[in-house]
Amino acid sequence: MSFINHLKDAFIANSNAEFATQMKSYMRNQFEFYGIKTKLRRDLLKTSVAHFKDDINKDIRIISKELFLAPYRELHHCGVELFEKQLRKKYHKNDIHQIEFFITTNSWWDTVDFIAKQILGAYLKQFPEETETIISRFSASKNMWLNRSVILFQLGYKNQTDEVLFYNLCLQHRNSDEFFIQKAIGWALREYGKTNPESVLRFVQSNTLKPLSEREAIRNLI
């Protein structure tokens, strides 16, 4: 039995139809669900991983991509979480293509936000020389989720945040009518405000942002 089949069997055995209906509704019917909540999902993943360590170490990129192409949202989360855990601080430079695949495939805020912060952000810390090229391309894309990912990738950078780049990205997308872009700008500003509140407040007061972005940005600052 393969790792993926082992994991799917575990999820089927622990599925919950009531939870699945609730989860599907919460995600606006974007995906199918087994109805497995996060802690149990991660426990089941850990058990399956323990049985197939060698396969995962050898084929993590193939396995994570196959999981992400499955119809069930729990498998998508397993795919990106496994990718991040196995490759943390040891990405290959061409892994950016798989990172972009994750962002643009089965896209919704729950996976994109994890990928932006935990994977794209970490990848660019490992390869800082790639930042300008990749972020410029993602920011100019017509794909809204790539746009959101560039606004969020520095979440957690704190004092290492490239402030000029961050503010420029906020300004590039400040007129977007997309809810998920407006929300991302506000969220990212609010988070950076925990590190540099004076700078964020000055930026918000000096620039015209969408009301949602401004409201989210200064929620804890005034």
C-alpha atoms as one frame of an Amber mdcrd trajectory, in Angstrom:
protein
   0.000   0.000   0.000   1.254   3.477  -0.854   1.493   6.337   1.600  -1.340
   8.234  -0.087  -3.663   5.230  -0.062  -2.819   4.590   3.590  -3.654   8.206
   4.425  -6.881   8.167   2.412  -8.000   4.969   4.153  -7.334   6.565   7.537
  -9.334   9.627   6.553 -12.236   7.561   5.270 -12.279   5.564   8.513 -12.393
   8.794  10.529 -14.717  10.789   8.299 -17.649  12.676   9.773 -20.516  13.551
   7.450 -21.906  16.275   9.701 -18.551  18.020  10.022 -17.963  17.593   6.285
 -21.193  19.432   5.473 -20.293  22.253   7.852 -16.759  22.564   6.488 -17.917
  22.558   2.884 -20.447  25.286   3.625 -17.847  27.387   5.479 -15.570  27.168
   2.427 -18.432  28.232   0.142 -18.706  24.781  -1.423 -15.288  25.117  -3.033
 -14.081  21.639  -2.015 -15.110  18.228  -0.779 -14.323  17.309   2.827 -13.946
  14.139   4.853 -15.079  16.129   7.885 -11.832  15.762   9.859 -10.798  18.607
  12.128  -7.247  19.935  12.179  -5.807  18.128  15.204  -7.109  14.726  14.151
  -6.031  15.343  10.557  -2.483  16.071  11.688  -2.447  13.061  14.026  -3.567
  10.758  11.215  -0.997  12.286   8.864   1.754  11.743  11.430   0.800   8.075
  11.789   0.806   7.499   8.030   4.116   9.314   7.622   5.699   7.043  10.228
   4.892   4.011   8.054   6.340   5.482   4.851   9.313   7.647   5.871  11.633
   6.418   3.131   9.061   6.938   0.374   8.294  10.439   1.600  11.953  11.433
   1.887  12.558  10.214  -1.668   9.416  11.488  -3.376   8.125  14.411  -1.292
   7.601  16.685  -4.277   5.611  14.100  -6.228   3.603  13.012  -3.181   2.713
  16.547  -2.086   1.607  17.483  -5.599  -0.569  14.386  -5.902  -2.187  15.163
  -2.555  -2.884  18.697  -3.695  -4.634  17.506  -6.832  -7.058  15.313  -4.867
 -10.667  16.521  -4.444 -10.615  16.593  -0.623  -9.464  19.695   1.209  -7.900
  17.759   4.076  -5.506  16.180   1.558  -4.553  19.603   0.193  -3.549  20.701
   3.679  -1.567  17.496   4.170   0.244  18.119   0.891   1.478  21.609   1.691
   2.170  20.883   5.360   4.211  17.821   4.456   6.076  19.756   1.751   6.937
  22.494   4.248   8.030  20.119   7.001  10.174  17.914   4.801  11.889  20.691
   2.846  12.230  23.413   5.479  15.603  25.194   5.028  16.598  22.791   2.248
  14.586  23.923  -0.738  15.977  23.654  -4.247  15.906  26.845  -6.244  13.488
  25.384  -8.789  11.006  24.545  -6.015   9.515  27.959  -6.730   7.623  26.321
  -9.594   5.907  23.922  -7.211   5.254  26.736  -4.747   3.553  28.693  -7.529
   1.569  25.569  -8.439   0.350  25.292  -4.835  -0.713  28.947  -4.757  -2.584
  28.828  -8.063  -4.201  25.388  -7.749  -7.296  24.731  -5.639  -6.775  28.272
  -4.366  -8.486  29.618  -1.293  -7.354  31.689   1.663  -6.682  28.758   4.001
  -3.960  27.161   1.882  -2.646  30.330   0.231  -1.999  32.012   3.572  -0.059
  28.995   4.861   1.937  28.750   1.645   2.694  32.494   1.552   4.021  32.684
   5.096   5.419  29.250   5.810   6.698  28.201   2.377   7.188  31.202   0.074
   8.480  33.354   2.928  10.926  30.658   4.030  12.023  29.927   0.466  12.896
  33.587  -0.108  14.842  33.709   3.146  16.885  30.804   1.812  17.277  32.427
  -1.618  17.067  36.202  -0.972  18.620  36.920  -4.356  15.422  35.591  -5.935
  13.113  37.953  -4.056  12.994  40.859  -6.495  12.332  38.694  -9.555   9.753
  36.403  -7.986   7.850  39.028  -6.032   7.722  41.370  -9.022   6.334  38.592
 -11.216   3.780  37.426  -8.670   2.708  40.988  -7.943   2.165  41.755 -11.632
   0.208  38.556 -12.216  -3.502  38.593 -13.004  -3.874  35.772 -10.483  -5.319
  37.310  -7.328  -3.844  34.598  -5.094  -0.315  35.284  -6.304  -0.977  38.953
  -5.531  -2.167  38.048  -2.033   0.872  35.845  -1.447   3.328  38.679  -2.091
   1.543  40.917   0.392   1.688  38.192   3.039   5.021  36.448   2.475   6.830
  38.598   5.065   4.401  37.742   7.852   6.644  36.630  10.683   9.734  38.424
   9.359   9.291  41.056  12.103  12.512  43.119  12.282  13.788  41.440   9.126
  10.893  42.867   7.102  11.940  44.727   3.970   9.787  47.725   4.797  10.255
  49.512   1.480   9.247  46.416  -0.464   6.323  45.700   1.845   4.872  49.202
   1.622   5.386  49.313  -2.148   3.415  46.088  -2.510   0.608  47.485  -0.388
   0.520  50.580  -2.576   0.574  48.560  -5.801  -2.591  46.723  -4.737  -4.344
  49.314  -2.573  -7.006  50.074  -5.207  -7.982  46.454  -5.720 -11.683  45.714
  -5.397 -10.908  42.130  -4.358 -11.948  41.455  -0.775  -9.049  39.036  -0.265
  -6.511  41.654  -1.373  -7.969  44.422   0.776  -8.057  42.047   3.746  -4.473
  40.895   3.136  -3.154  44.463   3.103  -4.902  45.249   6.365  -3.805  42.032
   8.014  -0.173  42.364   6.920  -0.025  45.985   8.105  -1.601  45.045  11.437
   0.941  42.261  11.946   3.895  44.480  11.038   2.434  47.073  13.385   3.267
  44.736  16.263   6.936  45.233  15.351   6.916  48.848  14.165   3.635  50.536
  15.126   4.816  54.096  14.482   5.876  53.233  10.945   2.602  51.497  10.114
   0.474  54.293  11.532   2.492  56.858   9.594   2.091  54.823   6.392  -1.671
  54.466   6.814  -2.139  58.133   7.624  -0.006  59.203   4.643  -1.718  57.040
   2.021  -5.258  56.382   0.872  -6.231  52.761   1.401  -9.515  50.966   0.911
 -11.650  51.315   4.056 -11.354  47.599   4.883  -7.562  47.687   4.589  -7.279
  50.806   6.739  -9.678  49.513   9.347  -7.817  46.217   9.683  -4.404  47.908
   9.688  -5.003  50.307  12.563  -7.347  48.168  14.636  -4.774  47.749  17.401
  -2.902  51.010  16.908  -5.403  53.704  17.930
